[in-house]
mmCIF file of C-alpha atoms and ligand atoms in Angstrom:
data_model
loop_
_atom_site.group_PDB
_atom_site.id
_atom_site.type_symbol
_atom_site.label_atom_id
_atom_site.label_comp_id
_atom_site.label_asym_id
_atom_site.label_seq_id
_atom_site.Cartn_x
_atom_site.Cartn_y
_atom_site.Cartn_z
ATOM 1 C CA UNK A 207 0.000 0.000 0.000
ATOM 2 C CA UNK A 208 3.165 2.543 -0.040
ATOM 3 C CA UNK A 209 2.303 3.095 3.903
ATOM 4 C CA UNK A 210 4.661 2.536 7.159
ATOM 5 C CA UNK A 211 6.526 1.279 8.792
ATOM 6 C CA UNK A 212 9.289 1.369 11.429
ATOM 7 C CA UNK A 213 11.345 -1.750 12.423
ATOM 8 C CA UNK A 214 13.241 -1.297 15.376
ATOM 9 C CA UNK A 215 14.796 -4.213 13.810
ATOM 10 C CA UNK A 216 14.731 -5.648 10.962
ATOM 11 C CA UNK A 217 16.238 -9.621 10.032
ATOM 12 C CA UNK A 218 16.387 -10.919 6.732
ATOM 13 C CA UNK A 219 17.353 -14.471 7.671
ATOM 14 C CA UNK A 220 19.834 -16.290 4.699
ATOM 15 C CA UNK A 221 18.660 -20.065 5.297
ATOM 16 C CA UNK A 222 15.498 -21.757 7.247
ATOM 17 C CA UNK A 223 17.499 -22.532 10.134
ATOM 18 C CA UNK A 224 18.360 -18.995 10.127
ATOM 19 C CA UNK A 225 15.041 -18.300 10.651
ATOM 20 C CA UNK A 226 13.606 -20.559 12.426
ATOM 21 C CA UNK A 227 16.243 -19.608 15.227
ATOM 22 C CA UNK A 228 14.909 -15.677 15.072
ATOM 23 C CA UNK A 229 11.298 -16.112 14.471
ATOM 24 C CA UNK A 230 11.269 -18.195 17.730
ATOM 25 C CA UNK A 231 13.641 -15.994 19.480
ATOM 26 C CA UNK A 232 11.188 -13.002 18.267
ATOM 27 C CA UNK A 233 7.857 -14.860 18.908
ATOM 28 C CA UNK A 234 6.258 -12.892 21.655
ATOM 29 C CA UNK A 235 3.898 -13.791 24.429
ATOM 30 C CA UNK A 236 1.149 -12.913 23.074
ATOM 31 C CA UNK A 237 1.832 -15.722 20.072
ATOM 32 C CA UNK A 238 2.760 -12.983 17.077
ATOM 33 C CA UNK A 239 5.560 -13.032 14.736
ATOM 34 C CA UNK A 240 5.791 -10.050 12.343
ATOM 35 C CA UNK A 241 6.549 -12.265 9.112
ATOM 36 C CA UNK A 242 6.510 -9.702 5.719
ATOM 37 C CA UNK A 243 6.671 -11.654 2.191
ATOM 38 C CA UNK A 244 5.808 -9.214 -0.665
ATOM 39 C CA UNK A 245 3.562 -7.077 1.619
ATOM 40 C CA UNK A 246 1.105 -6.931 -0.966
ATOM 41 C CA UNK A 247 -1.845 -7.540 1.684
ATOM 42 C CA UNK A 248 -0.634 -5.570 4.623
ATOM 43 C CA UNK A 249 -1.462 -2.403 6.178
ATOM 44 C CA UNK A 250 1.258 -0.944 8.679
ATOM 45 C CA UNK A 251 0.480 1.422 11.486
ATOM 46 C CA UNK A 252 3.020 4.166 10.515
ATOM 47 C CA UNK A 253 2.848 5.857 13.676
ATOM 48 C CA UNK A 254 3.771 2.586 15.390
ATOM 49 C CA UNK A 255 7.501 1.218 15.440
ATOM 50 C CA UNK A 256 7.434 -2.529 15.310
ATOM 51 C CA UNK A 257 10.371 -3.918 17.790
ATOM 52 C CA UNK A 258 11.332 -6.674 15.293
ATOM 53 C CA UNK A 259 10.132 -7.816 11.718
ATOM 54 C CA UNK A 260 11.189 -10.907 9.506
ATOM 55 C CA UNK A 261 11.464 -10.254 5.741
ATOM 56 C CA UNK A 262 10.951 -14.081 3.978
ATOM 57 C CA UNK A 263 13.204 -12.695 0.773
ATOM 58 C CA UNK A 264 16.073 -15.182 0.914
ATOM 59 C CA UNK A 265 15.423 -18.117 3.646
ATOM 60 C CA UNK A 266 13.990 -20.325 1.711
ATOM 61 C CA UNK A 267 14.694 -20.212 -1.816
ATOM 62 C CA UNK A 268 14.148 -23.495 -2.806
ATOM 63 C CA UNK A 269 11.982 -24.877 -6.406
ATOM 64 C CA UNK A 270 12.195 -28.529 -6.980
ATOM 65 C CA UNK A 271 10.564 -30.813 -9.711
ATOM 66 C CA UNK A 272 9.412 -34.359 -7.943
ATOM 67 C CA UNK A 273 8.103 -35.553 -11.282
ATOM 68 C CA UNK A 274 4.520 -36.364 -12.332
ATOM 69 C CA UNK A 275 3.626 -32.620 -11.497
ATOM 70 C CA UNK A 276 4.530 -32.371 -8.232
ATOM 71 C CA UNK A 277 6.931 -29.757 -6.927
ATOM 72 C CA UNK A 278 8.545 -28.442 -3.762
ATOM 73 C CA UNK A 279 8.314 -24.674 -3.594
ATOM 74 C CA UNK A 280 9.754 -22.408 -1.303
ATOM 75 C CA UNK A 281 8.327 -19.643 0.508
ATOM 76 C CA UNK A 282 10.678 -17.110 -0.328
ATOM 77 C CA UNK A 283 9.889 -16.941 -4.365
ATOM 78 C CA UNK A 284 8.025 -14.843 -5.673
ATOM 79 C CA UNK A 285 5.011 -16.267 -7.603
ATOM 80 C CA UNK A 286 5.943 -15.014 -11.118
ATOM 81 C CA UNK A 287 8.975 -16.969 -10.502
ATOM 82 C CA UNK A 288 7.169 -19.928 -9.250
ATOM 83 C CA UNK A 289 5.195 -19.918 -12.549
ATOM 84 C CA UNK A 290 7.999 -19.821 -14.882
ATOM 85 C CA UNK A 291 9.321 -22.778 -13.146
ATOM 86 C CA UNK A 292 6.195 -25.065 -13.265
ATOM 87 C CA UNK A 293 5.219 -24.028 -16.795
ATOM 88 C CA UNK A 294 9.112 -24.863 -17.924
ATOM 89 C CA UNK A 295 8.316 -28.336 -16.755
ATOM 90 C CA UNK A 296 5.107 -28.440 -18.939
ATOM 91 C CA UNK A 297 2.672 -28.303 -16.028
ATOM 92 C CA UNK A 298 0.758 -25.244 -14.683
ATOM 93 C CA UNK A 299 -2.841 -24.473 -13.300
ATOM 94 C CA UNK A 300 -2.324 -21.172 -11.469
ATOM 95 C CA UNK A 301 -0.629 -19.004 -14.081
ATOM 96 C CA UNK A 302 -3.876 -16.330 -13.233
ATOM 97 C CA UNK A 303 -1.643 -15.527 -10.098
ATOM 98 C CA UNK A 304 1.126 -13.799 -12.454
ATOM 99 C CA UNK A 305 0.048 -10.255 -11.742
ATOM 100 C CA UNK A 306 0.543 -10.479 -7.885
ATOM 101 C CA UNK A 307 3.354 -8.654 -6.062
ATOM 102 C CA UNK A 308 3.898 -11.518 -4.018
ATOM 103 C CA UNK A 309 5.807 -14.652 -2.558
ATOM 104 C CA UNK A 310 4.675 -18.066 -2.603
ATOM 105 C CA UNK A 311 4.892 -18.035 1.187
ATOM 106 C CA UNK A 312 2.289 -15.274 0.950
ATOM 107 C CA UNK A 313 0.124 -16.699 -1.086
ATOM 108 C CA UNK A 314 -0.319 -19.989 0.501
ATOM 109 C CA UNK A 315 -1.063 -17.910 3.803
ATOM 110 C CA UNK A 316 -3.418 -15.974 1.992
ATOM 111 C CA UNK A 317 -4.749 -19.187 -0.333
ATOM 112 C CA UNK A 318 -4.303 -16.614 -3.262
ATOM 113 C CA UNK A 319 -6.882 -17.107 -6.103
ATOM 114 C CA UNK A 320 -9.104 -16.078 -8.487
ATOM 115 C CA UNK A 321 -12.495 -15.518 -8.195
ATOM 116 C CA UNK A 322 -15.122 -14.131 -5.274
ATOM 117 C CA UNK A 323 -15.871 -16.126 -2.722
ATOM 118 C CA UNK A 324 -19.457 -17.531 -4.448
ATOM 119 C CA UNK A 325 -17.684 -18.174 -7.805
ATOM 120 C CA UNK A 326 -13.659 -19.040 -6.813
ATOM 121 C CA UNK A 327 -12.307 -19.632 -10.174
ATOM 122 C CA UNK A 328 -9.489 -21.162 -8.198
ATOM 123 C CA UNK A 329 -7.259 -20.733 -5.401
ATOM 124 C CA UNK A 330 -3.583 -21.725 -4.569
ATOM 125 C CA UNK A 331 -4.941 -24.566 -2.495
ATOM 126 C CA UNK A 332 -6.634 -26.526 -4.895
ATOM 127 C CA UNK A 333 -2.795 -27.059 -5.895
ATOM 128 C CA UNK A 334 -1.276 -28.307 -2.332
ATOM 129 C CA UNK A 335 -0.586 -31.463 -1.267
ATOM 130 C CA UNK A 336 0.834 -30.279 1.841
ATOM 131 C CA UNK A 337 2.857 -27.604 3.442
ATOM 132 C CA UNK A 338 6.206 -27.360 5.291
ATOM 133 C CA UNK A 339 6.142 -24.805 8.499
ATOM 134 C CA UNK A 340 7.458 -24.663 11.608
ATOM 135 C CA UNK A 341 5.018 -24.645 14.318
ATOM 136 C CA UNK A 342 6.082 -21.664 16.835
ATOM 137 C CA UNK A 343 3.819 -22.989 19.652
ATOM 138 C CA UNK A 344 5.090 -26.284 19.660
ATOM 139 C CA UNK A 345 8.652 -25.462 18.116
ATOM 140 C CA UNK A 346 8.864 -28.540 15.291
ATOM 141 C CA UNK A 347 8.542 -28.545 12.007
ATOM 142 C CA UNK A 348 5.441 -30.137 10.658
ATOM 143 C CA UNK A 349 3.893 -31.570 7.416
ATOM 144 C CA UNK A 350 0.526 -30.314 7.041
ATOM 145 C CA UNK A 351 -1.825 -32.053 4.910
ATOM 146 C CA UNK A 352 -4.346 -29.676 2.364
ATOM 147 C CA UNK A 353 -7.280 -30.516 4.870
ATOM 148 C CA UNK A 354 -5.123 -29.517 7.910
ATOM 149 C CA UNK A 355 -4.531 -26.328 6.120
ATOM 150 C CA UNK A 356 -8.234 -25.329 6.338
ATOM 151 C CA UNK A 357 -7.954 -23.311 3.289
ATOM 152 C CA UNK A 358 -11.251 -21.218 2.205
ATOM 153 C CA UNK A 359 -11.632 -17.868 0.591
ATOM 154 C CA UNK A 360 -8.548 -15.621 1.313
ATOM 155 C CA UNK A 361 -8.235 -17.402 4.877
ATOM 156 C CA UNK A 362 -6.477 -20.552 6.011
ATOM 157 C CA UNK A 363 -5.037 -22.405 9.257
ATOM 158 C CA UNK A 364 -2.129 -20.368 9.105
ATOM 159 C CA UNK A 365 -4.525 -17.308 10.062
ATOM 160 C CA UNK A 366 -5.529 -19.117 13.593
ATOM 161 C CA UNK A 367 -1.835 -20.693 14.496
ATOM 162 C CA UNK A 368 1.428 -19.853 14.846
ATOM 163 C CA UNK A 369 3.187 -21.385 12.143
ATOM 164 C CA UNK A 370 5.789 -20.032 10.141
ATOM 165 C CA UNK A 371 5.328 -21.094 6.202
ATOM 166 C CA UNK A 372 8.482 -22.512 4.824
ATOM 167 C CA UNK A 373 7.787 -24.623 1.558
ATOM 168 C CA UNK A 374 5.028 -26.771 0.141
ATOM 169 C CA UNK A 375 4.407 -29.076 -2.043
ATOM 170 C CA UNK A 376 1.955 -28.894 -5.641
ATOM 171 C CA UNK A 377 0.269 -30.875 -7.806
ATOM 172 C CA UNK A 378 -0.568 -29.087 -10.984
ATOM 173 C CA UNK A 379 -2.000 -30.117 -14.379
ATOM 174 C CA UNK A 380 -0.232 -30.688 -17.383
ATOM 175 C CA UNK A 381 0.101 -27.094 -19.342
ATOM 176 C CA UNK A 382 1.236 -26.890 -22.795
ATOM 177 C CA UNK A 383 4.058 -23.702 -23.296
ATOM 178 C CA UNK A 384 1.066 -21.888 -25.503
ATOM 179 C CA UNK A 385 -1.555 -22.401 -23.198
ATOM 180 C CA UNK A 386 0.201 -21.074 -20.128
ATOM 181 C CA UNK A 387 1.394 -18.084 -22.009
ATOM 182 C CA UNK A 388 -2.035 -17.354 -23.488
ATOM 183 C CA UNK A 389 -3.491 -17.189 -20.089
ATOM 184 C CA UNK A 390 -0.851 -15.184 -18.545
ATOM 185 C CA UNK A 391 -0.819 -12.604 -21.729
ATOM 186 C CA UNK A 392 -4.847 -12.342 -20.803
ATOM 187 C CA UNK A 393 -4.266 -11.729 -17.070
ATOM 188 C CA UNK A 394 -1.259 -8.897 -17.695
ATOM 189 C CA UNK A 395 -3.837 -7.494 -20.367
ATOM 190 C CA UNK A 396 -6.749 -7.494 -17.803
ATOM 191 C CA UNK A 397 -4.278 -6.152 -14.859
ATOM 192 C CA UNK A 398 -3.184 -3.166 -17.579
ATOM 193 C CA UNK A 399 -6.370 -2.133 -18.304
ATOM 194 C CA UNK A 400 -8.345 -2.624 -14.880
ATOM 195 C CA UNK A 401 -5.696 -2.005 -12.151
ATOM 196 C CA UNK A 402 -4.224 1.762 -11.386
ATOM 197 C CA UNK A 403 -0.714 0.783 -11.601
ATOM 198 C CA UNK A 404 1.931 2.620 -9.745
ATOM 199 C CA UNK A 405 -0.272 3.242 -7.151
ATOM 200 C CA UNK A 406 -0.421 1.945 -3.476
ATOM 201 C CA UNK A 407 -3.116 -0.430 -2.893
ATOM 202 C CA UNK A 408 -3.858 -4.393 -1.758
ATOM 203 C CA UNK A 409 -5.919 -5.732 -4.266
ATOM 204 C CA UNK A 410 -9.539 -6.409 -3.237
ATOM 205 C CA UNK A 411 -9.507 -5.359 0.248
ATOM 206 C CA UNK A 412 -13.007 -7.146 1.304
ATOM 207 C CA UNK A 413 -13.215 -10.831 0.899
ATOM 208 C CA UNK A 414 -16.676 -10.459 1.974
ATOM 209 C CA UNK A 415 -19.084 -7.008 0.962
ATOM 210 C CA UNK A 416 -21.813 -6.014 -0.463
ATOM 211 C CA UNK A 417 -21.170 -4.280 -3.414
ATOM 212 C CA UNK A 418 -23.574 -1.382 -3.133
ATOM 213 C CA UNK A 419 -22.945 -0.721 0.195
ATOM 214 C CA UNK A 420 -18.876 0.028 -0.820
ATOM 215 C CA UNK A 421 -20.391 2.262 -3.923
ATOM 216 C CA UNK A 422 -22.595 4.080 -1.596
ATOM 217 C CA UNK A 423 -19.082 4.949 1.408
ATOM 218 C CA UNK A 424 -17.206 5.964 -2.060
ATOM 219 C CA UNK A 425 -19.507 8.466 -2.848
ATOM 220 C CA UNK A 426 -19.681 9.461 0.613
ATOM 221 C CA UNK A 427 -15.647 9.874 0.235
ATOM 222 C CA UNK A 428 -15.772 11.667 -2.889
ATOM 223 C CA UNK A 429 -17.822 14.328 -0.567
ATOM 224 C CA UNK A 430 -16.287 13.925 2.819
ATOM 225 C CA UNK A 431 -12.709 12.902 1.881
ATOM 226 C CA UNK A 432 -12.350 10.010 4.481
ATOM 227 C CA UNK A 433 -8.938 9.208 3.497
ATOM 228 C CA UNK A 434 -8.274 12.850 2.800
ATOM 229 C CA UNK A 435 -7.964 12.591 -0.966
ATOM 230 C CA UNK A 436 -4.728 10.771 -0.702
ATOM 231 C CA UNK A 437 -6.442 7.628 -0.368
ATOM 232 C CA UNK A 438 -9.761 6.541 -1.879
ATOM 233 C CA UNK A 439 -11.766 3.849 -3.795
ATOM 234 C CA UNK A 440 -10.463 2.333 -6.627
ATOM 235 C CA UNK A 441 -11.481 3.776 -10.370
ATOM 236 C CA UNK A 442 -13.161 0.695 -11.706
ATOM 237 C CA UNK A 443 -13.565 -1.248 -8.763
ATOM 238 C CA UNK A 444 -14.961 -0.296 -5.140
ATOM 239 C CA UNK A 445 -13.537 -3.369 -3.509
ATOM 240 C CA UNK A 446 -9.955 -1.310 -4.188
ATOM 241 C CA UNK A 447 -8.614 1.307 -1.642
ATOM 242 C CA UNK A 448 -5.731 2.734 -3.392
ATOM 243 C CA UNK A 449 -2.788 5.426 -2.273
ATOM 244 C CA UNK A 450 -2.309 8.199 -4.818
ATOM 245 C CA UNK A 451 0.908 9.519 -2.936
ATOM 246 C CA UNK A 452 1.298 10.312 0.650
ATOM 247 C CA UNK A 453 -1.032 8.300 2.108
ATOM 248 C CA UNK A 454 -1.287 7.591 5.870
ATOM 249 C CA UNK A 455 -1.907 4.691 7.489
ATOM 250 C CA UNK A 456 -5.136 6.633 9.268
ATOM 251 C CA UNK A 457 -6.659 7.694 5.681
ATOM 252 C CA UNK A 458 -6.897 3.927 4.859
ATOM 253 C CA UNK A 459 -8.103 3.171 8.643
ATOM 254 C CA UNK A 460 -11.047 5.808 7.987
ATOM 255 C CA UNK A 461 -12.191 4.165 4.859
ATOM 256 C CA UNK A 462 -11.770 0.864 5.921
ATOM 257 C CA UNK A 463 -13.468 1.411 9.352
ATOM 258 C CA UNK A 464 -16.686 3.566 7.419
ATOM 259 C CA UNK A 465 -17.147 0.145 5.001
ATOM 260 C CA UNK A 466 -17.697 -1.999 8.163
ATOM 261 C CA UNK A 467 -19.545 0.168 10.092
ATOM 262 C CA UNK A 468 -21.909 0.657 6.783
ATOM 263 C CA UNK A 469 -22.246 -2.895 6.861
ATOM 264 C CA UNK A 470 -23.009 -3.069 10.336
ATOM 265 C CA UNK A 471 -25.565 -0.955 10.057
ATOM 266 C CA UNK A 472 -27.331 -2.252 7.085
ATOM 267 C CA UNK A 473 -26.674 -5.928 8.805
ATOM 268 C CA UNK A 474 -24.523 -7.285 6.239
ATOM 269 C CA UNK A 475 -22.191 -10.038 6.459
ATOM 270 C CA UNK A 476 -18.144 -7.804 5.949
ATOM 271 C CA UNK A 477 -14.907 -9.182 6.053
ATOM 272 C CA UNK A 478 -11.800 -7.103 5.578
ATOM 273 C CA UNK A 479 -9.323 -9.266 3.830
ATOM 274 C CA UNK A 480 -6.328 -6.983 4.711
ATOM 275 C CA UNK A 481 -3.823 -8.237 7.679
ATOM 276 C CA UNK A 482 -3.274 -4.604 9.628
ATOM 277 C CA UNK A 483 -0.503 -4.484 11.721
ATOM 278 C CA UNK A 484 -1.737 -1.687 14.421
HETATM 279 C C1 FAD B 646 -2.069 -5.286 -7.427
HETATM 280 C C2 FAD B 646 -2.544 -6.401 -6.531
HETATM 281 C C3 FAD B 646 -3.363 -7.396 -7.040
HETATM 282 C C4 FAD B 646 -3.802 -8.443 -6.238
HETATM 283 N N1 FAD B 646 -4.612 -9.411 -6.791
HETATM 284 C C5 FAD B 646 -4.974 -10.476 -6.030
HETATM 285 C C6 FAD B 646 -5.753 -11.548 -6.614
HETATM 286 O O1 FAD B 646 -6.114 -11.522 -7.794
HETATM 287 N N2 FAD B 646 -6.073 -12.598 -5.808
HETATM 288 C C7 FAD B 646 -5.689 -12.675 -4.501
HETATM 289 O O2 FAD B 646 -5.991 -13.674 -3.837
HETATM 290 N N3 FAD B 646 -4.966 -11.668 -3.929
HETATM 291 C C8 FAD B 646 -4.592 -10.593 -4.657
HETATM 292 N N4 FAD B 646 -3.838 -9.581 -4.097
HETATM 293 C C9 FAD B 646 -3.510 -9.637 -2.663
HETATM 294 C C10 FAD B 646 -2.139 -10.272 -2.324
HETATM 295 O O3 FAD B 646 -1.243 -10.229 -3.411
HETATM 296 C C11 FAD B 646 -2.284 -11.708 -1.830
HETATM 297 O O4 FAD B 646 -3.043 -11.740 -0.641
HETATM 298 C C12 FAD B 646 -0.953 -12.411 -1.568
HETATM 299 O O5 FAD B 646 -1.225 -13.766 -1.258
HETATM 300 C C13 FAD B 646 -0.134 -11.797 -0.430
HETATM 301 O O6 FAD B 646 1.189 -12.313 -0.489
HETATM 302 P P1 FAD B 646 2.443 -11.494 0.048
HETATM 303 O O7 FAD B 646 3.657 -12.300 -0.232
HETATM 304 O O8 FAD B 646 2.444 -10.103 -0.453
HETATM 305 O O9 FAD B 646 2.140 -11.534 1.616
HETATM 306 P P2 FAD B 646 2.267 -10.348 2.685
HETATM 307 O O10 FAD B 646 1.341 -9.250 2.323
HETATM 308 O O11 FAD B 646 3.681 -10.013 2.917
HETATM 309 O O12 FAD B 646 1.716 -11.104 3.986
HETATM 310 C C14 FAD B 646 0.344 -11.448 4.106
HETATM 311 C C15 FAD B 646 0.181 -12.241 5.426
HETATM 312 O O13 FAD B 646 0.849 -13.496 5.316
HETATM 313 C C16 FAD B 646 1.796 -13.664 6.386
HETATM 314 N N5 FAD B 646 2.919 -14.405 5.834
HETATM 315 C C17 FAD B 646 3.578 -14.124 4.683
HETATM 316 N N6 FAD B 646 4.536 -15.048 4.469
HETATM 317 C C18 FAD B 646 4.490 -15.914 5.518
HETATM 318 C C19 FAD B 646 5.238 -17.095 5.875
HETATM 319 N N7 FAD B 646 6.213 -17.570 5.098
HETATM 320 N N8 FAD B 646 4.911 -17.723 7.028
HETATM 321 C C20 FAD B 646 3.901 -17.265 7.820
HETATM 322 N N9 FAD B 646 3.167 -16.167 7.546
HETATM 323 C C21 FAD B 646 3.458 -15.514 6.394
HETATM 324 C C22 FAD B 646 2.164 -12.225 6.773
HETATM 325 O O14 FAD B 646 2.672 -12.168 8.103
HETATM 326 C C23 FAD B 646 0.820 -11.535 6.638
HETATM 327 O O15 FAD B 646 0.036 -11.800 7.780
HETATM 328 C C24 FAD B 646 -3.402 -8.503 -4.885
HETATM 329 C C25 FAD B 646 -2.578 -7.500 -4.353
HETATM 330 C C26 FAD B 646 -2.149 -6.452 -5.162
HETATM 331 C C27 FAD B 646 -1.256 -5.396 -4.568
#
């Protein structure tokens, strides 16, 4: 979102045990880790400064082909990367996923897809067989199966539990070379035309909303400024919050906080989809 934040400090951690030895050394008592992949779906308190945050860039790097479409991915690549790889192998599935600013760590947290929750055209999960992490509470790594991940839309067991993601492994589809470009040339196309690029933002920042009831709060923002004209609703899409420059952390709070309380009012269901560190 191009908002926050302040480390006190910050480790980048070289190999998994590398971090496994700092996120339990930095696992506090009230069970939180600050763990930051591409920080595509987080908004930072920048008036807060964090003690310590992990960045997942380099710990675990690792892409390996098991054969018969299954692969072992790391959490520390970034999904673009993670495509190229499967599609090089002739397999694929999740190639939608190219125009995320993200790592596959992030994504599995997230269980990344396509699609609202009603009609999920697919999400990463439909692809794991299980995932590696190392479980903070009971300090082991484990071998979670798909079902033990609890994955549903935008939300998973990783939400509920202390675990920090390290790898998993995939079973995709066989792709062909053209068909796996052709879908990614469509996504980039649809991202060109439909996303305000160079901008701040999350993506869609409700997994669950009424529609009409975001239209009617951006209309009431055009008036009011909530987020103070630095931040406001997306151009073609209401389910966007997006930074146009020097945007704080309490202009996307405002907006965010008027969308629920709308909802509460008009008793719909609302789910903000956005991890906010406060
Ligand atoms: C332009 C744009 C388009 C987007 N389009 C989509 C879309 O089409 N579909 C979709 O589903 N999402 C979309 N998103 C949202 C976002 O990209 C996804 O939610 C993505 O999965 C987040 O991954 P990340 O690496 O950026 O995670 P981060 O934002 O860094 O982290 C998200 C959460 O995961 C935790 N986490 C990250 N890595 C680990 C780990 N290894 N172990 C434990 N916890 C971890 C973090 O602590 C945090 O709580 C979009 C975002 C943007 C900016």
């Amino acid at each position: 979102m191009k908002i926050g934040g302040y480390a006190e400090s910050l480790y980048i951690p070289e190999t998994e045990e590398e971090l496994i030895d700092i996120t339990s050394k930095t696992y506090d008592e009230h069970g939180r880790v600050l763990i930051l992949s591409g920080g595509s779906n987080l908004l930072i308190n920048d008036e807060h400064r964090f003690e310590e945050v992990i960045y997942m860039g380099s710990a675990c790097p690792e892409m390996i082909a098991l054969g018969d479409g299954c692969f072992y991915i790391g959490a520390s690549n970034r999904i673009q990367a993670v495509i190229s790889f499967v599609n090089d192998n002739g397999f694929g599935g999740f190639e939608g996923l190219v125009g995320l600013p993200a790592m596959f760590g992030g994504i599995i947290y997230m269980n990344a897809g396509l699609g609202g929750a009603q009609k999920p055209l697919f999400t990463i999960g439909d692809f794991v067989e299980r995932v590696r992490a190392y479980d903070l509470a009971k300090k082991t790594v484990v071998e979670l199966s798909r079902e033990e991940c609890e994955f549903s839309h935008r939300s998973s067991a990783f939400h509920r539990h202390p675990y920090v993601i390290l790898g998993a492994v995939i079973r995709c589809p066989e792709r062909t070379p053209e068909h796996s470009n052709e879908i990614k040339e469509a996504r980039k196309k649809y991202c060109r035309e439909n996303f305000e690029y160079g901008k701040g933002c999350f993506g869609t920042c409700f997994s669950r909303a009424s529609y009409k009831i975001l239209k009617i709060v951006s209309i009431h923002d055009k008036i009011w400024r909530l987020g103070g004209g630095r931040v406001t609703f997306g151009k073609n899409n209401k389910n966007w919050i997006v930074n146009h420059g020097g945007g704080r952390y309490k202009d996307a709070r405002r907006i965010i906080n008027a969308c629920i309380r709308a909802h509460k009012l008009c008793r719909k269901e609302v789910r903000c989809e956005v991890i906010i560190w406060e």
